[in-house]
Short mmCIF file of C-alpha atoms and ligand atoms in Angstrom, two decimals:
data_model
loop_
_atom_site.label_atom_id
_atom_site.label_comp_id
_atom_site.label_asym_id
_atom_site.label_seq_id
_atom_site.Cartn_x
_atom_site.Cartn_y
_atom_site.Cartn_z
CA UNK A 1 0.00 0.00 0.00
CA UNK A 2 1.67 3.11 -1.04
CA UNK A 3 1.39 6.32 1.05
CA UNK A 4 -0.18 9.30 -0.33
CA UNK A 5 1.69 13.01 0.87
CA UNK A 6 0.39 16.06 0.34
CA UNK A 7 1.16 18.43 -2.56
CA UNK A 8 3.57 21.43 -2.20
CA UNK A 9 3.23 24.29 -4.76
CA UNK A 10 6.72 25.26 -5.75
CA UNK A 11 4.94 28.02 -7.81
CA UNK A 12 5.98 31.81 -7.02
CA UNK A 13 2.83 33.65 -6.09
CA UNK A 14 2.65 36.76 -8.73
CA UNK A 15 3.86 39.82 -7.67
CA UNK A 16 3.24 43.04 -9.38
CA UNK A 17 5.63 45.38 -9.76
CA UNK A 18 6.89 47.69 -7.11
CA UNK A 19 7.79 51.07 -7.79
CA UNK A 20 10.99 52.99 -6.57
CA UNK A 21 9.44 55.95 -5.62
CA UNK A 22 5.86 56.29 -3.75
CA UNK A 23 3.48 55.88 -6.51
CA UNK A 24 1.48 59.10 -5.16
CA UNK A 25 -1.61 59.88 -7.39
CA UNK A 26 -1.69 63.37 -8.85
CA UNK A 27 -3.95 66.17 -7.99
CA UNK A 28 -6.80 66.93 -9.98
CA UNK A 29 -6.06 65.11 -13.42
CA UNK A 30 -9.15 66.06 -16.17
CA UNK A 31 -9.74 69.17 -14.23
CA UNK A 32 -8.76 73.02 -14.60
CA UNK A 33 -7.00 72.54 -11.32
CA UNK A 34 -4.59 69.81 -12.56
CA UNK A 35 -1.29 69.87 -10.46
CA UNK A 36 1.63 70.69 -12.01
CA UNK A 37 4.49 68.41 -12.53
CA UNK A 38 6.88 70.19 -10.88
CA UNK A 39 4.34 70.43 -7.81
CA UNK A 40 4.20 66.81 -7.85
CA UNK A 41 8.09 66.76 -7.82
CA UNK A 42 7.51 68.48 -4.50
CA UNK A 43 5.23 66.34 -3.04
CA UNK A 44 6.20 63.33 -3.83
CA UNK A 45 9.81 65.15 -1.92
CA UNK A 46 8.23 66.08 1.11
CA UNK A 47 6.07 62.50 1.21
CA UNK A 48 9.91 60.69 1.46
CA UNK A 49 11.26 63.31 3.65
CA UNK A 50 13.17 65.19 1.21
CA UNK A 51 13.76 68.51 -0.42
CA UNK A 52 13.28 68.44 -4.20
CA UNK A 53 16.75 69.37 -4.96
CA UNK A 54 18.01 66.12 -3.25
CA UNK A 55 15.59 63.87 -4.79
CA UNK A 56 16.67 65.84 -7.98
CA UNK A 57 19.79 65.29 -7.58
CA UNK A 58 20.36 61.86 -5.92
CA UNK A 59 17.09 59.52 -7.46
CA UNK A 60 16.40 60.92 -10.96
CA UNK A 61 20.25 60.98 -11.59
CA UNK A 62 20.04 57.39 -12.56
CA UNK A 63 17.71 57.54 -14.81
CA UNK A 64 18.37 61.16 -16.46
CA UNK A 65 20.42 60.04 -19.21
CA UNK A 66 21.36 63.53 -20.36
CA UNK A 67 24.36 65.58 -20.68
CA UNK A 68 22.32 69.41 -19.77
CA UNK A 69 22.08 68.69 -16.46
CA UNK A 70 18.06 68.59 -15.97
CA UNK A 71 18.13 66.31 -12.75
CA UNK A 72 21.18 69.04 -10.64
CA UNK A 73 18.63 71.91 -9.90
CA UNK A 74 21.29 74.74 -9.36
CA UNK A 75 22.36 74.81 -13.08
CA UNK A 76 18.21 74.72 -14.20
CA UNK A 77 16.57 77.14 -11.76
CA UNK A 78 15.74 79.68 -14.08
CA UNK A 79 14.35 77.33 -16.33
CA UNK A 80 12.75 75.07 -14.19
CA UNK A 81 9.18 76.59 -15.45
CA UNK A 82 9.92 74.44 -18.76
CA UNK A 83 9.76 71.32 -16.84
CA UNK A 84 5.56 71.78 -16.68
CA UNK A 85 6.18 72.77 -20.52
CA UNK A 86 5.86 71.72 -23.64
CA UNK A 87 9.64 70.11 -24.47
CA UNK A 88 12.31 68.03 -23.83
CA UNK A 89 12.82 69.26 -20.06
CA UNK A 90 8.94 67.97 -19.24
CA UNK A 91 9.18 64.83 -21.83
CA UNK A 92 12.47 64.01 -20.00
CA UNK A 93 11.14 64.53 -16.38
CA UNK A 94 8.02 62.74 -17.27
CA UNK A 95 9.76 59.89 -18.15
CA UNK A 96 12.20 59.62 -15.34
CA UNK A 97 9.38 60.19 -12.94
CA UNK A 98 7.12 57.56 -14.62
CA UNK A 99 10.38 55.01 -14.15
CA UNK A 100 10.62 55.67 -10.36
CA UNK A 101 6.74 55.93 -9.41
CA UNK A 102 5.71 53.53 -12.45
CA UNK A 103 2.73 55.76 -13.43
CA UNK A 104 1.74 56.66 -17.07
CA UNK A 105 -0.06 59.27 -16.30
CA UNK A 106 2.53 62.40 -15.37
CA UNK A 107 1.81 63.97 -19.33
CA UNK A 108 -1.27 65.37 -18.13
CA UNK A 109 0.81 67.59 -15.21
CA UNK A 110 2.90 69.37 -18.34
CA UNK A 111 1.44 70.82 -21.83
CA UNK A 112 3.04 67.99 -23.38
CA UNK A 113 -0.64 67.36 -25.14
CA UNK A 114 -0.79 70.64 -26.70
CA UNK A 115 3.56 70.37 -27.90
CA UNK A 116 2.35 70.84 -31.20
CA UNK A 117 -0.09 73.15 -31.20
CA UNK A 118 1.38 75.89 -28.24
CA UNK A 119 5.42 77.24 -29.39
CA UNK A 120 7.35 77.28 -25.96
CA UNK A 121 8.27 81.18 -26.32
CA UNK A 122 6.90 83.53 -23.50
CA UNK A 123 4.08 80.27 -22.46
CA UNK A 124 5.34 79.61 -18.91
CA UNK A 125 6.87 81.49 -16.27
CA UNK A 126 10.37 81.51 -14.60
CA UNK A 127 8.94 82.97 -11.73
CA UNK A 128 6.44 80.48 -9.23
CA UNK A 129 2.90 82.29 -9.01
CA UNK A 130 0.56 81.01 -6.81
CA UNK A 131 -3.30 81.94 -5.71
CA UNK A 132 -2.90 82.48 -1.91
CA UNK A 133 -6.19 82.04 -0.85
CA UNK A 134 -6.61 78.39 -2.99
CA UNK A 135 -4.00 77.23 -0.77
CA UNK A 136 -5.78 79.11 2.12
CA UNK A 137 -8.89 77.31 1.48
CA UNK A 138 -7.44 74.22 0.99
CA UNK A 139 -5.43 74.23 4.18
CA UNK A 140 -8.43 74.99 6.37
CA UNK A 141 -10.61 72.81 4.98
CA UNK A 142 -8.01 70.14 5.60
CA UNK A 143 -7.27 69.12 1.92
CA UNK A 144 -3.85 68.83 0.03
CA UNK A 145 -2.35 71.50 -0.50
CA UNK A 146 -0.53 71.42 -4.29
CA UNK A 147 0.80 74.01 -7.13
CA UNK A 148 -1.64 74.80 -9.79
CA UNK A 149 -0.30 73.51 -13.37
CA UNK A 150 -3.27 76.91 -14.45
CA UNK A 151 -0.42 78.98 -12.20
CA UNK A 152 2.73 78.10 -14.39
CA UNK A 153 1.50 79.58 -17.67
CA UNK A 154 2.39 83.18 -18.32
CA UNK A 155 -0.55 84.32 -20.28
CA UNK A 156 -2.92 83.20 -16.60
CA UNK A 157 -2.84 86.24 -14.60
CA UNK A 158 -5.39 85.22 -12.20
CA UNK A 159 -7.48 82.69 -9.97
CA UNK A 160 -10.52 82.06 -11.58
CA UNK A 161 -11.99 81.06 -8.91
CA UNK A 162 -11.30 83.44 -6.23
CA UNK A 163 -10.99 86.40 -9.13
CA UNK A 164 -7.84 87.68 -7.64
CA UNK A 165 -4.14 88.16 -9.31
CA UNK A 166 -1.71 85.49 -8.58
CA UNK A 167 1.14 86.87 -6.38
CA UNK A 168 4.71 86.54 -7.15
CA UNK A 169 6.52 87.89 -4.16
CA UNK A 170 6.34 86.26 -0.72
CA UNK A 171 4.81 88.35 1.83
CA UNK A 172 6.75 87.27 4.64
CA UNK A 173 10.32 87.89 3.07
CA UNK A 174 9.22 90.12 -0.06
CA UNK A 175 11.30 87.21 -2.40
CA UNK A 176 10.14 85.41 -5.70
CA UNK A 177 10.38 81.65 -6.18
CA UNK A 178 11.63 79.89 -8.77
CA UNK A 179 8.98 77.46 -10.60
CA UNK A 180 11.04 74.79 -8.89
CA UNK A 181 13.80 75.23 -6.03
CA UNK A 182 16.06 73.25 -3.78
CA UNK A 183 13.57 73.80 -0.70
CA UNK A 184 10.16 74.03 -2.87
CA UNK A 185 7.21 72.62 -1.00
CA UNK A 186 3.62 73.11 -2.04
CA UNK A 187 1.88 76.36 -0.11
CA UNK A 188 5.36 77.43 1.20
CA UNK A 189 7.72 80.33 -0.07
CA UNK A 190 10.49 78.17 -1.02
CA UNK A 191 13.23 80.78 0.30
CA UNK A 192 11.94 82.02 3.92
CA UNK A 193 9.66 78.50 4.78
CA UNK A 194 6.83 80.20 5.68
CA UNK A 195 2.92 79.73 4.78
CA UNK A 196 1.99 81.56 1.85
CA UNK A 197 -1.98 80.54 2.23
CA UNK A 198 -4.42 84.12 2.40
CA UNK A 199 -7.73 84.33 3.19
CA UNK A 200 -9.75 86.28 0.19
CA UNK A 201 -9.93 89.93 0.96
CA UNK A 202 -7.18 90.35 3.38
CA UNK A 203 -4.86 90.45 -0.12
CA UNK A 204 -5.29 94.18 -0.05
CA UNK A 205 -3.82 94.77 -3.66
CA UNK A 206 -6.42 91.68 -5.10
CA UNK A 207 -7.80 94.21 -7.93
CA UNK A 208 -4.89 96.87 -7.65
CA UNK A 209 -4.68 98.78 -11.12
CA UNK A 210 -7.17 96.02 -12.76
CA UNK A 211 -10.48 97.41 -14.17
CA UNK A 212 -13.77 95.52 -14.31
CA UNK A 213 -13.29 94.68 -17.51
CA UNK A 214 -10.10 93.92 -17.49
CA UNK A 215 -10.74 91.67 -14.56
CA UNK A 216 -13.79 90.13 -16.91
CA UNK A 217 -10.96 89.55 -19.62
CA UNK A 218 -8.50 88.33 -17.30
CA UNK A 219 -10.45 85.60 -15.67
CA UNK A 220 -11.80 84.28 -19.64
CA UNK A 221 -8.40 83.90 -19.86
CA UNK A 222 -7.96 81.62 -16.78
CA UNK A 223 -10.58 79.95 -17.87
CA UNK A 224 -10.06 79.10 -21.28
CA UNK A 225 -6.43 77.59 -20.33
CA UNK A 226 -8.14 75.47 -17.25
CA UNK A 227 -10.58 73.89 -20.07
CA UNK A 228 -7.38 73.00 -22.06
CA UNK A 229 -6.43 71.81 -19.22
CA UNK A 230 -8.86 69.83 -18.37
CA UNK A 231 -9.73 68.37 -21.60
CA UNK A 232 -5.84 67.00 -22.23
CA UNK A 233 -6.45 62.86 -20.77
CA UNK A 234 -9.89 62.90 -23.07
CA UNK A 235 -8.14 64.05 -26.80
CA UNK A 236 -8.09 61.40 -29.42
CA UNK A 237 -6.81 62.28 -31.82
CA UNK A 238 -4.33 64.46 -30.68
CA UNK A 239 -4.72 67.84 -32.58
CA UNK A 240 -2.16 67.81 -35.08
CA UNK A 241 0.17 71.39 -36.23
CA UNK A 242 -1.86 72.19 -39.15
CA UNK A 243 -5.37 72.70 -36.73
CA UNK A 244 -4.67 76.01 -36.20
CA UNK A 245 -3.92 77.47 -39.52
CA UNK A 246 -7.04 75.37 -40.87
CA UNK A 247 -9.04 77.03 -38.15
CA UNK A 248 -7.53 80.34 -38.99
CA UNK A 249 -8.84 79.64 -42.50
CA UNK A 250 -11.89 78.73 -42.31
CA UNK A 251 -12.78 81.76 -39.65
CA UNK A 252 -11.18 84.03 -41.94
CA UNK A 253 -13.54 83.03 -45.25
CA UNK A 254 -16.38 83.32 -42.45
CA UNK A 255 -15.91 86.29 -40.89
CA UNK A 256 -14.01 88.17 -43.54
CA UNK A 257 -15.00 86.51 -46.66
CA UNK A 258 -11.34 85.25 -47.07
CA UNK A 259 -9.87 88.85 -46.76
CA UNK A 260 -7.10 88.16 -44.71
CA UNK A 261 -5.91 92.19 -44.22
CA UNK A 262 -9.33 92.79 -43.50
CA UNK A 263 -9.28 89.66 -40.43
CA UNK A 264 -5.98 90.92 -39.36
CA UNK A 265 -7.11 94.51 -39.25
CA UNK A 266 -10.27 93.64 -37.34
CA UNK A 267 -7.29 91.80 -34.68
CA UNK A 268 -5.40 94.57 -34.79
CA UNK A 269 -2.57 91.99 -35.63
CA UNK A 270 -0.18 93.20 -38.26
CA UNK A 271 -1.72 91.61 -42.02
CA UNK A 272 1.44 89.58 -42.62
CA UNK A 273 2.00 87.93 -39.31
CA UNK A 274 -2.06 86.87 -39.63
CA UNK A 275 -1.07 85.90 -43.13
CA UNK A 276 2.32 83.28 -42.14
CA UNK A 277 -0.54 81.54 -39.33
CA UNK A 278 -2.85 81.02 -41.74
CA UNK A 279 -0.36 79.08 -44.53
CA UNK A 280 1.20 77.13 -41.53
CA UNK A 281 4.77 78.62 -41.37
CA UNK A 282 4.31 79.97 -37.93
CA UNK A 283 2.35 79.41 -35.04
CA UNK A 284 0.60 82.25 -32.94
CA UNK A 285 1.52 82.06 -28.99
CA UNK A 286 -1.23 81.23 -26.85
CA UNK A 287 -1.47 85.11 -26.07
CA UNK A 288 -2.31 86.04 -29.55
CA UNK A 289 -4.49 82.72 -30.24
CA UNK A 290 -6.02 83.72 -27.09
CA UNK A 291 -6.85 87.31 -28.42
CA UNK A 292 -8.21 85.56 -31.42
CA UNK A 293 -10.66 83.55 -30.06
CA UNK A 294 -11.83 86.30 -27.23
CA UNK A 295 -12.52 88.44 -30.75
CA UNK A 296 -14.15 85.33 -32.48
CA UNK A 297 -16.26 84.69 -29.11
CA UNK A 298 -15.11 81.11 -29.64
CA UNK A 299 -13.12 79.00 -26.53
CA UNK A 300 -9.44 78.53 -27.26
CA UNK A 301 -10.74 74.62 -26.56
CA UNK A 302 -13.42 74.91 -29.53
CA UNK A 303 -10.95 76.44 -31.79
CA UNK A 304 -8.21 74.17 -31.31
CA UNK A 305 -10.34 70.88 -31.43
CA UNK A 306 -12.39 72.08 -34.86
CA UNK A 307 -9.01 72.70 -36.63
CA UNK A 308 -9.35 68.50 -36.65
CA UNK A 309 -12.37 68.40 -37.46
CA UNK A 310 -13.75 69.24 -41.12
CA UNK A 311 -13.45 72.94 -41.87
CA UNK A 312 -17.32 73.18 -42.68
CA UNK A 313 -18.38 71.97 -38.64
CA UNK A 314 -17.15 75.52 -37.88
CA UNK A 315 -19.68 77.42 -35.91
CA UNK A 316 -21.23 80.33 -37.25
CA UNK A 317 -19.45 83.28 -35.96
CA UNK A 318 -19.07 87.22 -36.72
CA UNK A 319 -16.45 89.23 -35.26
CA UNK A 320 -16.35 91.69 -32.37
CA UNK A 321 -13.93 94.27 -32.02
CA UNK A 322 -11.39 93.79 -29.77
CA UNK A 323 -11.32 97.49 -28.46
CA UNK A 324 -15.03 96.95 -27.27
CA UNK A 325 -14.14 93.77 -25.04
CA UNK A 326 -16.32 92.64 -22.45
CA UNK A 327 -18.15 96.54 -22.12
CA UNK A 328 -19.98 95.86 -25.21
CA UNK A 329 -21.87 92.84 -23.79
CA UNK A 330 -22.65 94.85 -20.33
CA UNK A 331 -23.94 98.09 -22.37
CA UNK A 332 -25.86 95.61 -24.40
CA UNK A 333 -27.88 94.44 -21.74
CA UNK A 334 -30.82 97.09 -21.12
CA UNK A 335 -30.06 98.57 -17.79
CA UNK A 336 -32.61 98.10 -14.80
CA UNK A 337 -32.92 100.71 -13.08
CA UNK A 338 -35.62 99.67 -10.58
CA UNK A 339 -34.56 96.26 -10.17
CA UNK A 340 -30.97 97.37 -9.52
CA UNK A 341 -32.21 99.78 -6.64
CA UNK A 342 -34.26 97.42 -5.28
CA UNK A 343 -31.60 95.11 -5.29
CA UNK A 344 -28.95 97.36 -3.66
CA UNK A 345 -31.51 98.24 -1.05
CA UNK A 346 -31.40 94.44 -0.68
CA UNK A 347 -28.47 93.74 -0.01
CA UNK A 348 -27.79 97.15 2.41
CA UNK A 349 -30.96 95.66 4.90
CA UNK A 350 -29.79 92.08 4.67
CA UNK A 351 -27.76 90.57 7.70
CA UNK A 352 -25.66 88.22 5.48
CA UNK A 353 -22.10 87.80 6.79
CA UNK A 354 -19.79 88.74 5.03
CA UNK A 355 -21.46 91.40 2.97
CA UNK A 356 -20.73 91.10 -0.71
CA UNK A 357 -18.47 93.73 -2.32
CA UNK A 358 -19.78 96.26 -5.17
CA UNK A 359 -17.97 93.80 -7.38
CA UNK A 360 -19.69 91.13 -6.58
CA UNK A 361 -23.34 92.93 -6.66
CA UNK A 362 -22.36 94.07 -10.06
CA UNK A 363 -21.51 90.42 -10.92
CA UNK A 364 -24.61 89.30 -9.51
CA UNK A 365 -27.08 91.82 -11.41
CA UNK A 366 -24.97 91.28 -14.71
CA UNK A 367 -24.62 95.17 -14.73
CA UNK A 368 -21.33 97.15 -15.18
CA UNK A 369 -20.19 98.21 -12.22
CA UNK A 370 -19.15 101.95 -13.07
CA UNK A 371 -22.92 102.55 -14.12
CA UNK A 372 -24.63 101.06 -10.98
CA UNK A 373 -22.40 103.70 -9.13
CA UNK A 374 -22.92 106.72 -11.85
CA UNK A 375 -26.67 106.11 -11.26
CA UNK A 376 -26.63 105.35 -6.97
CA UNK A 377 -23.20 106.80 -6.20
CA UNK A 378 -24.92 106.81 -2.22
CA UNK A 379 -26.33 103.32 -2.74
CA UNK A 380 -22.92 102.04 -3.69
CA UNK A 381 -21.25 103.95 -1.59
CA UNK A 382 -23.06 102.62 1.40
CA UNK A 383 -22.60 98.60 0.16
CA UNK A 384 -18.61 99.40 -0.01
CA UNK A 385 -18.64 101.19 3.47
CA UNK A 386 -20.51 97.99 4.94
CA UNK A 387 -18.59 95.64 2.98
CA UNK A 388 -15.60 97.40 4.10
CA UNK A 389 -16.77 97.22 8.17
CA UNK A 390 -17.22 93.67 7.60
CA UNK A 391 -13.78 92.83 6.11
CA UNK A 392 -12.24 94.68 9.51
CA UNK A 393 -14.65 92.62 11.73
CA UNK A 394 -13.64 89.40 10.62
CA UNK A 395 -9.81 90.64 10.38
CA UNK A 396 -10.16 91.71 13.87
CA UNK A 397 -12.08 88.45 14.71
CA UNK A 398 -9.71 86.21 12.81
CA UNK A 399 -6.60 87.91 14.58
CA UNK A 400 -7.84 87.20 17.62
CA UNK A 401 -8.75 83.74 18.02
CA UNK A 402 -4.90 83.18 16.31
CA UNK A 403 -3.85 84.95 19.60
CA UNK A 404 -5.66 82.53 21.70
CA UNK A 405 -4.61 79.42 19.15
CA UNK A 406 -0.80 80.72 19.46
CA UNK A 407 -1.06 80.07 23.19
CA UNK A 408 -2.69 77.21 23.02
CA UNK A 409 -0.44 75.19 20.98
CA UNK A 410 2.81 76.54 22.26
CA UNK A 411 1.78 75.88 25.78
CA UNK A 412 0.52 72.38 24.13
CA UNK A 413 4.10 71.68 22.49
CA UNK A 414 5.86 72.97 25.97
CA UNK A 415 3.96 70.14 27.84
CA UNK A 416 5.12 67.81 25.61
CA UNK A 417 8.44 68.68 25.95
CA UNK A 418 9.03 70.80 22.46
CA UNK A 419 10.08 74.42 21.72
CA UNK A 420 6.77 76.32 20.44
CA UNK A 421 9.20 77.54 17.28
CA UNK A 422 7.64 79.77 15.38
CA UNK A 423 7.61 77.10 12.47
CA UNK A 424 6.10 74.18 15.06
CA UNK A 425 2.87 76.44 15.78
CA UNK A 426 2.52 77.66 12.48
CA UNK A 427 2.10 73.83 11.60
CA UNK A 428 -0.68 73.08 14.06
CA UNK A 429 -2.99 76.72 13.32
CA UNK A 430 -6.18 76.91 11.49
CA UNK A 431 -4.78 79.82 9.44
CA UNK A 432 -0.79 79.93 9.87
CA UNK A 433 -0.82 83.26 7.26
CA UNK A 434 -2.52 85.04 10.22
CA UNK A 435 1.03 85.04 11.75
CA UNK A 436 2.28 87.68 9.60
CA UNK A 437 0.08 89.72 12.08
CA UNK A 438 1.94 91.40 14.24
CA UNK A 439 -0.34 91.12 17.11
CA UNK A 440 -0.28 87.20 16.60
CA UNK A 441 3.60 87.34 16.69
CA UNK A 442 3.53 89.46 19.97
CA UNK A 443 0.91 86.69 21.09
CA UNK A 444 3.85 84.34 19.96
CA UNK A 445 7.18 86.32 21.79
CA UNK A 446 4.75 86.66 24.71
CA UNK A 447 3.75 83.39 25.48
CA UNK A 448 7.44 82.19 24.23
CA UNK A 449 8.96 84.29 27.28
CA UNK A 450 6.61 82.83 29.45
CA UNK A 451 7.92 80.21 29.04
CA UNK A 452 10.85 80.57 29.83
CA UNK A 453 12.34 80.09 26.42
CA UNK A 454 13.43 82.85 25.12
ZN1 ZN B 501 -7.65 80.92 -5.91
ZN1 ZN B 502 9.39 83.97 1.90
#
């Protein structure tokens, strides 16, 4: 009688492959407020403990397998805004990055989609920009904080969502960033370390030297990028070089009746530059294509995708001067002058908190703001007082219970045995840009010599 053993399975389970690098999943992919791919250089830093410029320097080394240096930040720093771009610097970081964290999906944090379409010259900054109060927001509301890819692109000059410029200095040590630095780390000025988060309104300079319609102009801008944005993971096909100047065509025998000095005129674009884009032998910048499609009351998206499409899917358009911008569609709209007094009346009895500014009425009532105040200059006057009042009360509030939150977590950190740094608390507070305060760094100092510490 023979025995009978049991069966061993010499087989090796299957293991998928592991990645060198955390394989962190970026921000925001298919949206306007895709992270950049520098910003994910950043994060995926701080999430192994690092500063960029060492991970820079020591992982991507061994996979960079160029001579120009793009992995040893110090040489690149004024050129690190190309790395979100449309050429070899992204395509190269892309790829060493997809190596190490074995995702295929790091195209969509650059402009590599649009390579073709966008030329590189004057289409991203060398300078970081950042939205203060989306990283404000963010922070409170206990989300991730990350770097807008909208941010990186020179022709965006502000958030379209809070309808503020993007800042460029850091208000702590007065210092610009570069797109990507040594220290970089998403929310923080990469040079002093502090929080560069804002809540909206306390940015006093928010709509410094911008008109209305300027503002109006600027955030169509914003917007039209985000949808490029947005739309990059969902293109097939890709749109090829040619899409513009068929697009330019085709608007040109619509609008124009194939009179190109007559388009270009309308642009205000000089005839022969207008003439070169249309045969294909140069391609507009994003600023002027921009400009274009503003005039042709088209999205830069729509314009872009139809150049793929057949030239006779074009949408009917006719075009509107550029000089007359956004005023023409205000004046257009009848104005109401009952409704608009009953609705600043409205808003001057109502208890909301906070109470909205005369921007924001204006916005509401679709009305140009200069003629709600030329007809109720009292009115308005009032609504900016009381918005005003408001702004103060909740500055004052705000300032305040940071005072009381200072003490609390340095005398929470001295229990347990740590120095309430400066840096420490900041880390722990609801709103760490309240410390530029100076009554919530006295609450600091105070409670620091208390202490015993300093
Ligand atoms: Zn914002
Ligand atoms: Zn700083």
């Amino acid at each position: 009688m023979l025995t009978k053993y049991e069966l061993w399975n010499f087989k090796l389970p299957l293991i998928p492959p592991r990645s060198h690098l955390y394989h962190i999943e970026p921000v925001g992919i298919g949206t306007p407020l895709v992270e950049s791919l520098t910003g994910y250089v950043a994060r995926l830093a701080e999430a192994h403990c690092l500063p960029p410029g060492v991970l820079m320097e020591r992982e991507l080394t061994s996979v960079f397998n160029k001579t120009y240096g793009s992995n040893n930040l110090h040489k690149i720093y004024p050129f690190t805004g190309a790395l979100n771009g449309t050429g070899v610097m992204a395509a190269d970081l892309r790829q060493a990055l997809q190596i190490l964290t074995l995702r295929n999906d790091l195209q969509f944090l650059t402009l590599l989609t649009w390579s073709e379409l966008l030329p590189s010259r004057n289409l991203l900054r060398s300078i970081r920009a950042w939205c203060p109060t989306c990283y404000e927001e963010r922070c409170t509301t206990s989300q991730l904080v990350f770097e807008h890819l909208l941010w990186s692109l020179d022709v965006v000059k502000v958030c379209p969502y809070h309808q503020q410029k993007l800042s460029q200095k850091c208000p702590h040590c007065c210092q610009t960033n570069y797109v990507l630095a040594w220290r970089s780390r998403p929310g923080y000025c990469s040079k002093c370390l502090k929080w560069l988060g804002m809540p909206l309104g306390t940015q006093i300079s928010a709509y410094q030297n911008l008109e209305e319609h300027d503002l109006q102009f600027e955030i169509w801008i914003a917007q039209s990028v985000g949808e490029l944005l947005a739309k990059a993971p969902y293109l097939t096909p890709l749109p090829l070089k040619d899409s513009i100047a068929k697009a330019l065509c085709s608007y040109v025998s619509q609008v124009a009746e194939g009179n190109v000095a007559a388009f270009a005129r309308q642009l205000q674009i000089p005839r022969n530059t207008v003439w070169v884009w249309c045969k294909g032998e140069n391609q507009p910048s994003i600023k002027a294509l921009l400009r274009i499609c503003y005039c042709l009351k088209i999205s830069l998206l729509d314009f872009l995708i139809q150049g793929v499409k057949s030239a006779n899917s074009f949408q009917a358009v006719r075009l509107l001067p550029l000089q007359s911008k956004l005023q023409t569609r205000a004046s257009a709209k009848s104005f109401d002058a009952n409704k608009v007094q009953q609705n600043l009346e409205a808003v001057l009895e109502s208890n909301d908190s906070p109470s909205p500014s005369m921007e924001e009425v204006a916005r509401r009532l679709e009305c140009d703001r200069r003629t709600i105040i030329r007809h109720f200059p009292s009115l308005c006057h009032a609504i900016s007082a009381k918005y005003l009042n408001d702004r103060k009360a909740i500055l004052l509030r705000n300032v305040q219970q940071s005072c009381d939150e200072v003490r609390r977590i340095a005398l929470s950190l001295h229990n347990q045995g740590a120095y309430p740094s400066e840096a420490r608390v900041s880390e722990q507070m609801s709103m760490p840009g309240y410390l530029r305060y100076r009554e919530v760094r006295t609450a600091l100092q105070d409670i620091q010599c208390q202490l015993g510490k300093c």
